[in-house]
Coordinates of C-alpha atoms in Angstrom, one line a residue:
X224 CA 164.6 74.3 59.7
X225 CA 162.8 71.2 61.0
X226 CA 162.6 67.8 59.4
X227 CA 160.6 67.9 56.2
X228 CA 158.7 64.5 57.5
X229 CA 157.3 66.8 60.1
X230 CA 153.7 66.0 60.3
X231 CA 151.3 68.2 62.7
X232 CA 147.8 67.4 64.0
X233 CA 145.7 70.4 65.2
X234 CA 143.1 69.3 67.7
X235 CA 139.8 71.3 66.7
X236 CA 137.1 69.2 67.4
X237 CA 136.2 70.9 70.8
X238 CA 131.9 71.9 71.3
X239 CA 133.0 75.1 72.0
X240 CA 130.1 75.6 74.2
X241 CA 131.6 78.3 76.5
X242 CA 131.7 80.7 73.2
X243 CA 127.4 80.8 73.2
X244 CA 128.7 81.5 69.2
X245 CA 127.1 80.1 65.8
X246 CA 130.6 80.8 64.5
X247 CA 133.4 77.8 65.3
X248 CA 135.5 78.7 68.4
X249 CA 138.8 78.7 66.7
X250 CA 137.6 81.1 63.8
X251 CA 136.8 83.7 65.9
X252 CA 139.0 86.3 65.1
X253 CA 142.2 88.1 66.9
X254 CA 143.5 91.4 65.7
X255 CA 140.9 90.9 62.8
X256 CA 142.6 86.7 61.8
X257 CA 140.7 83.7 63.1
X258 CA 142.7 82.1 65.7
X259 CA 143.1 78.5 64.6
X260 CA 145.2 80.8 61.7
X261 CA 147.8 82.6 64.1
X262 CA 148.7 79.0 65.3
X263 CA 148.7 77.5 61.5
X264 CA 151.0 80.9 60.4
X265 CA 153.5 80.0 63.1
X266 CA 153.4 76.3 62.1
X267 CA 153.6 76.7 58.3
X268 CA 157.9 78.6 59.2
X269 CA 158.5 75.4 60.1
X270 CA 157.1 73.6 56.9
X271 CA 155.7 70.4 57.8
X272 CA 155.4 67.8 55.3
X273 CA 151.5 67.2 56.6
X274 CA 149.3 69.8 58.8
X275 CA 145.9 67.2 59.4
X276 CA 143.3 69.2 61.4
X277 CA 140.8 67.2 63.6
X278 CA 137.4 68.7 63.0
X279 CA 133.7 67.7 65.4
X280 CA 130.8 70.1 65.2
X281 CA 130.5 72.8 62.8
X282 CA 133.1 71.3 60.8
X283 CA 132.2 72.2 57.5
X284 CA 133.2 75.7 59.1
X285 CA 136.6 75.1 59.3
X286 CA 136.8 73.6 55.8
X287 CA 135.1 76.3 54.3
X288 CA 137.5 78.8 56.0
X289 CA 140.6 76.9 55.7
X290 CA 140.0 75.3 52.0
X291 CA 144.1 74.8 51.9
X292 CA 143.9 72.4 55.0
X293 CA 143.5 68.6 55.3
X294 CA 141.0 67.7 57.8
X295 CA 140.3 64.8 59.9
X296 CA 136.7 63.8 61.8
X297 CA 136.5 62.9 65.4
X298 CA 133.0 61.7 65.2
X299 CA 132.8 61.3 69.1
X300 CA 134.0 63.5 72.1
X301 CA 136.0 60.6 73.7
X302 CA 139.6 62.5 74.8
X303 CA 142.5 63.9 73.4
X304 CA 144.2 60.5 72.9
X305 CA 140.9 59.9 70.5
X306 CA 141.1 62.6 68.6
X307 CA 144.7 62.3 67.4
X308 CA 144.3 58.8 66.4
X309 CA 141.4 59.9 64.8
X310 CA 143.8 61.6 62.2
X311 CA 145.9 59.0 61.9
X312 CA 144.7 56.9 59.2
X313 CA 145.5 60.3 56.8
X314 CA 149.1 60.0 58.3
X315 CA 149.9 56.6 56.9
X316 CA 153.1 55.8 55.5
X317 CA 154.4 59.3 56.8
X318 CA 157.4 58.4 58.7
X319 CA 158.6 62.2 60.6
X320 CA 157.3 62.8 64.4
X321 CA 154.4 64.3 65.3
X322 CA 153.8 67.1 66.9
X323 CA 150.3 67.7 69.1
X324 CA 148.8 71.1 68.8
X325 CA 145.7 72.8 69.7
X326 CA 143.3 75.3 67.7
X327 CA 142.5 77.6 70.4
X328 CA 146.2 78.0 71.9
X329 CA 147.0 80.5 69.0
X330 CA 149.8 82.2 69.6
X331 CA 152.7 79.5 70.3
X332 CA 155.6 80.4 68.7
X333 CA 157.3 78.5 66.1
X334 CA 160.6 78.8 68.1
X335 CA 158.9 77.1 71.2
X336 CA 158.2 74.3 68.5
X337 CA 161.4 74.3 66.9
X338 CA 162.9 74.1 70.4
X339 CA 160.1 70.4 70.9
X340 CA 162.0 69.3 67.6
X341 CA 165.6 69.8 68.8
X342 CA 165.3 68.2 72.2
X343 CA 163.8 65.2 70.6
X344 CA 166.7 65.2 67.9
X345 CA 169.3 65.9 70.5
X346 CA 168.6 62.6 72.9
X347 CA 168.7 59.3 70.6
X348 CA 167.0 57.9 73.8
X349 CA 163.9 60.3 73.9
X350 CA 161.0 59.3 72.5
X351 CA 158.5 62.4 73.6
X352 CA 158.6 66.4 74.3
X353 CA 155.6 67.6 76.4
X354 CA 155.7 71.7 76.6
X355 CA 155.1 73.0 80.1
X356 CA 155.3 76.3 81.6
X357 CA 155.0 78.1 84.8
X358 CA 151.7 79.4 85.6
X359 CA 151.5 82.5 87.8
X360 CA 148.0 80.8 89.1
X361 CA 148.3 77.0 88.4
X362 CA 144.9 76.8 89.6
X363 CA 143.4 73.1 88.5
X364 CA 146.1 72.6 85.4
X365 CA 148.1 68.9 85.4
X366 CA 151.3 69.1 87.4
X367 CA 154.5 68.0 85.4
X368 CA 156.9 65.7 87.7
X369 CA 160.8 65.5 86.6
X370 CA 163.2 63.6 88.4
X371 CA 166.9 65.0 89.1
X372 CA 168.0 64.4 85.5
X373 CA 164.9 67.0 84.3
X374 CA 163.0 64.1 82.9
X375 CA 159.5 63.7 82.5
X376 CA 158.9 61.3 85.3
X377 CA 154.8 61.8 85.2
X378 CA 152.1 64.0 84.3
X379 CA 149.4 64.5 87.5
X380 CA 145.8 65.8 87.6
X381 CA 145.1 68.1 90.0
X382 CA 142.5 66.2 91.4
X383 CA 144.6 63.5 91.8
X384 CA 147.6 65.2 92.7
X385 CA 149.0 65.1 96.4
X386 CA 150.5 68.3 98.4
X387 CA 153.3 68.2 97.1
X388 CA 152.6 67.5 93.7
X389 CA 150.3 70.7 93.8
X390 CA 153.0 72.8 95.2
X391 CA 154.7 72.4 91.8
X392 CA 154.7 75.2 89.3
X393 CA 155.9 73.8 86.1
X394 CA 152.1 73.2 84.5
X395 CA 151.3 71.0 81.7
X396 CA 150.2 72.6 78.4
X397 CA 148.5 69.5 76.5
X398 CA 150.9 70.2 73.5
X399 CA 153.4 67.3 72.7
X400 CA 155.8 66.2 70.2
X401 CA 156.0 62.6 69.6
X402 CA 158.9 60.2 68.0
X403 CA 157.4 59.4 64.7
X404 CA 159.2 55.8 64.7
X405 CA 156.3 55.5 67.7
X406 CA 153.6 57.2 66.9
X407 CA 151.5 54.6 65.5
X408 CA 152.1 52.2 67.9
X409 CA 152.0 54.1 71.2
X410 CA 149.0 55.8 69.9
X411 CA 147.1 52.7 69.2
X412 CA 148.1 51.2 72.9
X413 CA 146.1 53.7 74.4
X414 CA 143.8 52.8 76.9
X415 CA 139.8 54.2 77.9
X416 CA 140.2 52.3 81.1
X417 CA 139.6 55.0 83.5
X418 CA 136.4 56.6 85.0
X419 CA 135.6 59.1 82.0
X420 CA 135.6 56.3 79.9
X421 CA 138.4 58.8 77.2
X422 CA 141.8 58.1 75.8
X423 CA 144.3 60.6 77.3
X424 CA 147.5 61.8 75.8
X425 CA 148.5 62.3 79.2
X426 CA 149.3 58.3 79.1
X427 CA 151.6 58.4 76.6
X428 CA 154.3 59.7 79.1
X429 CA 153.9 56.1 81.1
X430 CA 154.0 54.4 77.6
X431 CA 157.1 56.0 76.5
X432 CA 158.9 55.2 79.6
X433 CA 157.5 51.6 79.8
X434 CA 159.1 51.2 76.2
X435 CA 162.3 52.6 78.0
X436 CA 162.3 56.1 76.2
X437 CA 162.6 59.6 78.1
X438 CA 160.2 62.3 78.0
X439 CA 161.6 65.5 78.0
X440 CA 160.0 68.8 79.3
X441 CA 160.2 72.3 76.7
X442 CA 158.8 74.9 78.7
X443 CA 157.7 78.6 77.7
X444 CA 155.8 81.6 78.6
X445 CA 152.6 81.7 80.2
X446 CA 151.3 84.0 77.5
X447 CA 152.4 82.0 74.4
X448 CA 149.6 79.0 76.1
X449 CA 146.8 81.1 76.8
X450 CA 143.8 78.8 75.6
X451 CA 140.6 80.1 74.3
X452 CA 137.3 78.9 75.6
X453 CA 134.9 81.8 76.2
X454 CA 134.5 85.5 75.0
X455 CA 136.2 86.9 78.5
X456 CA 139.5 84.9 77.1
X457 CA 139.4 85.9 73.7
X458 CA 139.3 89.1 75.0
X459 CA 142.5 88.6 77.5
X460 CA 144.3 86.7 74.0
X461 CA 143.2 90.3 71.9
X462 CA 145.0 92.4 74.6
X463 CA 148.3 90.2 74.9
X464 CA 148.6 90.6 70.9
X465 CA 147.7 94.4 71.0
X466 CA 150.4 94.6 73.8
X467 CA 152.8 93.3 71.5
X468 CA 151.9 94.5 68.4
X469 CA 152.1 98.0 70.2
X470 CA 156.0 97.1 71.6
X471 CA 157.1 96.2 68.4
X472 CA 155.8 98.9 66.5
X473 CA 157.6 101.4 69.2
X474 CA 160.8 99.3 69.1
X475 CA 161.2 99.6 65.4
X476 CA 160.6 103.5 65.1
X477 CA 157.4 104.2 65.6
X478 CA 155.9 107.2 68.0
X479 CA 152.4 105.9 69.5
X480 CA 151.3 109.1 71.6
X481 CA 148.6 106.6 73.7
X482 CA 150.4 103.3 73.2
X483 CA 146.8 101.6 75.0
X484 CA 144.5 103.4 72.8
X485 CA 146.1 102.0 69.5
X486 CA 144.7 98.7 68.0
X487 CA 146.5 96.8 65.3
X488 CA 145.4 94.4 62.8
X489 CA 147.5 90.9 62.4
X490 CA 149.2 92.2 59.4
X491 CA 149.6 96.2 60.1
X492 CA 153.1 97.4 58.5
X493 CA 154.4 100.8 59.9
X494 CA 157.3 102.6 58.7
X495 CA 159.7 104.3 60.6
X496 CA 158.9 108.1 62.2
X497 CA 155.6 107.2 61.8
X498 CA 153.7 109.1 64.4
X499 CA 150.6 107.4 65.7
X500 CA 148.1 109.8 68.1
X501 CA 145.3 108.4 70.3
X502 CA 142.3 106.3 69.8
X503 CA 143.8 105.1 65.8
X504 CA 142.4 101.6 64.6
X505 CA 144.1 99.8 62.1
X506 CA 142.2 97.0 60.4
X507 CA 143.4 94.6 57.9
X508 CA 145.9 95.4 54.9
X509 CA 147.3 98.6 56.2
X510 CA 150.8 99.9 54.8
X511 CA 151.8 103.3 56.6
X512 CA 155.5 104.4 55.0
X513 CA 158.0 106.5 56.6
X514 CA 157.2 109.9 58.6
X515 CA 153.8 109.6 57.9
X516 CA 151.2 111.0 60.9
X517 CA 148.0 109.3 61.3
X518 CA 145.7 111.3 64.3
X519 CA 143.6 110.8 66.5
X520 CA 140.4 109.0 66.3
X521 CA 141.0 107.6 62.9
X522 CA 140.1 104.2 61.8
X523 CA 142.0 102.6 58.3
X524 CA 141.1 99.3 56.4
X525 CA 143.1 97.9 53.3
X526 CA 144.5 101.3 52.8
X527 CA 148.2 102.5 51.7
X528 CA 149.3 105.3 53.4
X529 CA 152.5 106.8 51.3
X530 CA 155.8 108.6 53.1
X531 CA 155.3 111.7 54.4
X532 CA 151.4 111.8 54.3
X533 CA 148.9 113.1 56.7
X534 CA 145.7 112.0 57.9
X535 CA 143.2 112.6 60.6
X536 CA 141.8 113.4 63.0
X537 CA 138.2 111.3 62.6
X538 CA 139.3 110.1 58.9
X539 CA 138.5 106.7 57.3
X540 CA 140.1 105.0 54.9
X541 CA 138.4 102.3 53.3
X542 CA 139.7 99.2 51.3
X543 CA 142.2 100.2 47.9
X544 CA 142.8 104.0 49.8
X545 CA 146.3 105.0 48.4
X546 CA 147.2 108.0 49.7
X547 CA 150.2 109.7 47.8
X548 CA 153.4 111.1 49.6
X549 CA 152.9 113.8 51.5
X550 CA 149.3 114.3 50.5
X551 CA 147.0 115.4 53.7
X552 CA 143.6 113.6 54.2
X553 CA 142.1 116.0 56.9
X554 CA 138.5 115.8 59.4
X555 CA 135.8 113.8 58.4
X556 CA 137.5 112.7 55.2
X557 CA 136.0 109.2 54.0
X558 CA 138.5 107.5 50.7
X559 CA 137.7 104.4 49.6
X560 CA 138.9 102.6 46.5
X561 CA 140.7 105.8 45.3
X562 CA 144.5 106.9 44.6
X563 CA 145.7 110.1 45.3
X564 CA 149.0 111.2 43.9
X565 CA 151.1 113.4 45.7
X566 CA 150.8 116.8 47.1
X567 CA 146.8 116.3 47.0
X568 CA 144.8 118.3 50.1
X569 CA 141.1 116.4 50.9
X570 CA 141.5 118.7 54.1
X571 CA 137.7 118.4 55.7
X572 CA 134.0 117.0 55.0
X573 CA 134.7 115.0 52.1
X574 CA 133.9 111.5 50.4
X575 CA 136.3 110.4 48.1
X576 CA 135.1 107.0 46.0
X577 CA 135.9 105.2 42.8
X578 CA 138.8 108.2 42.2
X579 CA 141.7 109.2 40.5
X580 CA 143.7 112.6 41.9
X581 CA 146.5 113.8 40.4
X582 CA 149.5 115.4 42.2
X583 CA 148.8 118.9 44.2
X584 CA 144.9 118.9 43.9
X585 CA 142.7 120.9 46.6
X586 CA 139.3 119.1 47.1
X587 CA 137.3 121.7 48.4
X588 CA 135.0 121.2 52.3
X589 CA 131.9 119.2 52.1
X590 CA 132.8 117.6 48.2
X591 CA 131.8 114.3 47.2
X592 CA 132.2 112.1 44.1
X593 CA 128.7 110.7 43.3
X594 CA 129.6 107.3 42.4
X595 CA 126.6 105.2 42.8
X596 CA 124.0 105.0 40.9
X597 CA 121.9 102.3 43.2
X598 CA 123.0 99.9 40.4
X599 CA 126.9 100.5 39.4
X600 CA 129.9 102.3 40.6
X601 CA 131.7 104.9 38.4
X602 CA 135.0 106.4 37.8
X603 CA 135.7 110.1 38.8
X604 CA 139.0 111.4 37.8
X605 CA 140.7 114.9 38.9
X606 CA 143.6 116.1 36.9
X607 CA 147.2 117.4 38.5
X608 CA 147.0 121.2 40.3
X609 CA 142.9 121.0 40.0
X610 CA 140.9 122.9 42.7
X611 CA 137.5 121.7 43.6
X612 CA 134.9 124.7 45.3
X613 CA 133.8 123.8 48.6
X614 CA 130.4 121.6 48.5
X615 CA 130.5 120.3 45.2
X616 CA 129.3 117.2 43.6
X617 CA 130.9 115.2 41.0
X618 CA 128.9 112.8 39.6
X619 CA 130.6 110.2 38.0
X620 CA 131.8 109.0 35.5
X621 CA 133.5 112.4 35.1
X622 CA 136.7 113.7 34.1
X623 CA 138.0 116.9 35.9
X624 CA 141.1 118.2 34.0
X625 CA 144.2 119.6 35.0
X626 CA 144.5 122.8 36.7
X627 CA 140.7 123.2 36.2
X628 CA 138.6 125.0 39.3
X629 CA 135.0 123.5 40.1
X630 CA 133.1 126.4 41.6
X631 CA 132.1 125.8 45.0
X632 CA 128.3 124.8 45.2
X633 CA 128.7 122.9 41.6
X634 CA 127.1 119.8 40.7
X635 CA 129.1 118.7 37.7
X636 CA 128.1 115.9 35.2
X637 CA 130.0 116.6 32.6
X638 CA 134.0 116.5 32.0
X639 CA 135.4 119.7 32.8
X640 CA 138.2 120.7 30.3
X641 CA 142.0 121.5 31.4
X642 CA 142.7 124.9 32.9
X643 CA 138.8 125.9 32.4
X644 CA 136.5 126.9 35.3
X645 CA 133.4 124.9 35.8
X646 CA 130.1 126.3 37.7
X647 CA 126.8 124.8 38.3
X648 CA 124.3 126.4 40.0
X649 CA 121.5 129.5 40.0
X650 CA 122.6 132.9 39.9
X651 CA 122.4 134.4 42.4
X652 CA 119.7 137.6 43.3
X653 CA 118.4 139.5 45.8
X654 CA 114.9 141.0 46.6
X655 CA 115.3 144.1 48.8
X656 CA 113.5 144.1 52.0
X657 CA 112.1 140.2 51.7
X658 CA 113.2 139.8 55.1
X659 CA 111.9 142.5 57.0
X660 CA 108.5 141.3 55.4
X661 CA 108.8 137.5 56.1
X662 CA 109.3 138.6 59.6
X663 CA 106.7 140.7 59.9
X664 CA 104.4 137.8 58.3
X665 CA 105.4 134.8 60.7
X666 CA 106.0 137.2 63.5
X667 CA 102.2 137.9 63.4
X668 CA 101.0 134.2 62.0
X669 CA 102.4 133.3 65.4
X670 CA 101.1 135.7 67.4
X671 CA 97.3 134.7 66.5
X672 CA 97.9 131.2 66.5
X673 CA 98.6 131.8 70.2
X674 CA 95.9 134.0 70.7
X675 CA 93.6 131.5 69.3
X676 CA 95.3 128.6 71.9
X677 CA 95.4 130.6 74.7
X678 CA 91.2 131.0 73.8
X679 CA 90.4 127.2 73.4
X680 CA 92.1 127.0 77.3

């Protein structure tokens, strides 16, 4: 565990420009969680004594999505350097090291960070860890130069970087863990003396080697830095977390039929035999338990799916869905806010809502409980071993008892007694040879009225 003076600044004070959103950069979501709060997850293991986030335009967005948070105001756009000293006046009298991070680089671990803490805790001499890594396409990123001892000698700007600098792969990421016995002061002896007119963090590597202190290099995966700045990289950041949401799943016992074609929420929780078939979404606060199947083409939200269930393909399960052991929700079955015990069949065309089912009922094809009134929402409950007709309403509030049979076609408003049979609708007659004459009728209705077109012509 790190140091419990740990104190982290966020850097979210970016325009975001790139997005073309109303809604902040970093609270645009991956796998259904804002990103700034993948990154903030991953910090909180690590319990920092302070978490200060540096906030610019639409500000007041953050803070109203992140109400937990202490937040810091760069009023200007003048460098990175500027806006961590912007939060320092909040860090006053907080003595641990500080560790740099950035809202829109989600998904470093906290291992990567734990790893920043130990290299500055194992060298009495370093006073700074700068996190690198190699990028497949280093493209225009800062170059960092170690000497033979691994050292951070200098960071380098492309632009300013010779050959030979450019020929090296180990890339700077922006993130850095500084010695908090230094902070302050190397913070505050930053300079805006270059052509941008900004205070770099860059320049702390030349300060902390002026005071005689090492800088050390952490380096990780590509994948763990990807930075968002536009909807094309949000995109690439949604399928690196898909791809690895789908490789866990797989390694801890799950079957996905169409790996690609599944899409998991930040906080999906599979059991094990769990067999997932093509094209399944899984949006936020899903629980699937053991040897459950979900099939194809079926989209859950804020459901609990218990062991040994079934559902799909094309169902939906809304918010506060609990579907009991080895119950079976079947095509074009909608449940939402409902519990259904076990044993229960909702096999086809149905809309469960507001709903209590008790163990081994059979809701009938095409039945729905009624429970809206344009105003309220009411409470239908169907007993244990009940058997609903095909295409039959229940309009709550209404109490179906157990073992009791709906007739299919029923509209029922009124509790239905245990064991007792409930029907609703006309009686049925016939009128012999009402057919043959309705024929007839519109058989020669439309024979004049194209007579009489054919005439007008």
């Amino acid at each position: 565990m790190a140091d419990s003076q740990l104190a982290a600044v966020v850097l979210a004070a970016g325009q975001g420009t790139r997005m073309k959103s109303s809604l902040h950069k970093v609270l645009h979501p991956i796998a259904g969680k804002p990103m700034i709060s993948h990154l903030l997850a991953s910090l909180q293991s690590l319990l920092p004594a302070r978490t200060i986030i540096v906030k610019g335009a639409m500000g007041e967005q953050l803070e109203n999505a992140l109400p937990d948070v202490e937040f810091a105001t760069q009023a200007e756009q003048l460098g990175t350097g500027h806006a961590v000293q912007s939060a320092m006046p909040l860090l006053e009298g907080c003595s641990g090291d500080l560790l740099v991070l950035y809202g829109d680089v989600p998904f470093i671990s906290s291992a990567v960070m734990q790893q920043m803490i130990d290299a500055l805790k194992n060298d009495d001499n370093c006073g700074l860890v700068v996190l690198g890594f190699r990028a497949k396409d280093p493209a225009s990123y800062g170059r960092l130069v170690t000497g033979p001892d691994g050292a951070l000698e200098r960071i380098v700007e492309f632009k300013d970087a010779s050959e030979a600098e450019r020929a090296i792969s180990l890339c700077n990421s922006g993130m850095m863990l500084i010695s908090g016995e230094h902070a302050t002061g190397w913070l505050s002896s930053l300079s805006n003396n270059n052509a941008a007119k900004e205070y770099y963090l860059t320049d702390l590597v030349e300060i902390a080697r002026k005071d005689g202190m090492s800088v050390a290099v952490v380096e990780t995966g590509e994948d763990e830095l990807i930075g968002i700045n536009s909807r094309a990289e949000l995109a690439v950041a949604e399928t690196i977390f898909q791809q690895r949401s789908r490789a866990a799943a797989m390694t801890a016992g799950v079957t996905l039929t169409a790996p690609e074609t599944v899409f998991f929420s930040h906080d999906t929780k599979l059991g094990k035999d769990v067999v997932v078939e093509p094209n399944v979404v899984f949006g936020p606060g899903v629980t699937v338990e053991d040897n459950v199947t979900i099939k194809a083409f079926t989209h859950l939200e804020g459901a609990t799916v218990r062991a040994g269930a079934a559902v799909g393909p094309y169902a939906r399960l809304r918010p506060a869905a609990d579907i009991g052991p080895g119950a079976k929700i079947g095509n074009f079955v909608e449940v939402k806010k409902a519990t259904l015990a076990e044993g229960v069949k909702v096999s086809h065309l149905t809309y469960i809502g507001d709903a209590t089912i008790g163990a081994n009922a059979n809701i009938g094809a095409g039945t729905i409980t009624c429970n809206y009134d344009g105003f309220l929402k009411y409470q239908t409950t169907i007993g244990a071993g009940a058997f609903i007709g095909s295409n039959s309403s229940l309009v709550a509030p209404v109490t179906v008892g157990d073992g009791a049979i709906v007739g299919a076609g029923s509209v029922i408003t009124k509790d239905v007694e245990a064991d007792s049979l409930a029907v609703s609708r006309a009686r049925q007659r016939s009128i012999e040879g009402y057919a043959t004459s309705f024929r007839e009728e519109k058989q020669a209705e439309k024979a004049a009225r194209t007579k009489a077109a054919k005439q007008k012509d």
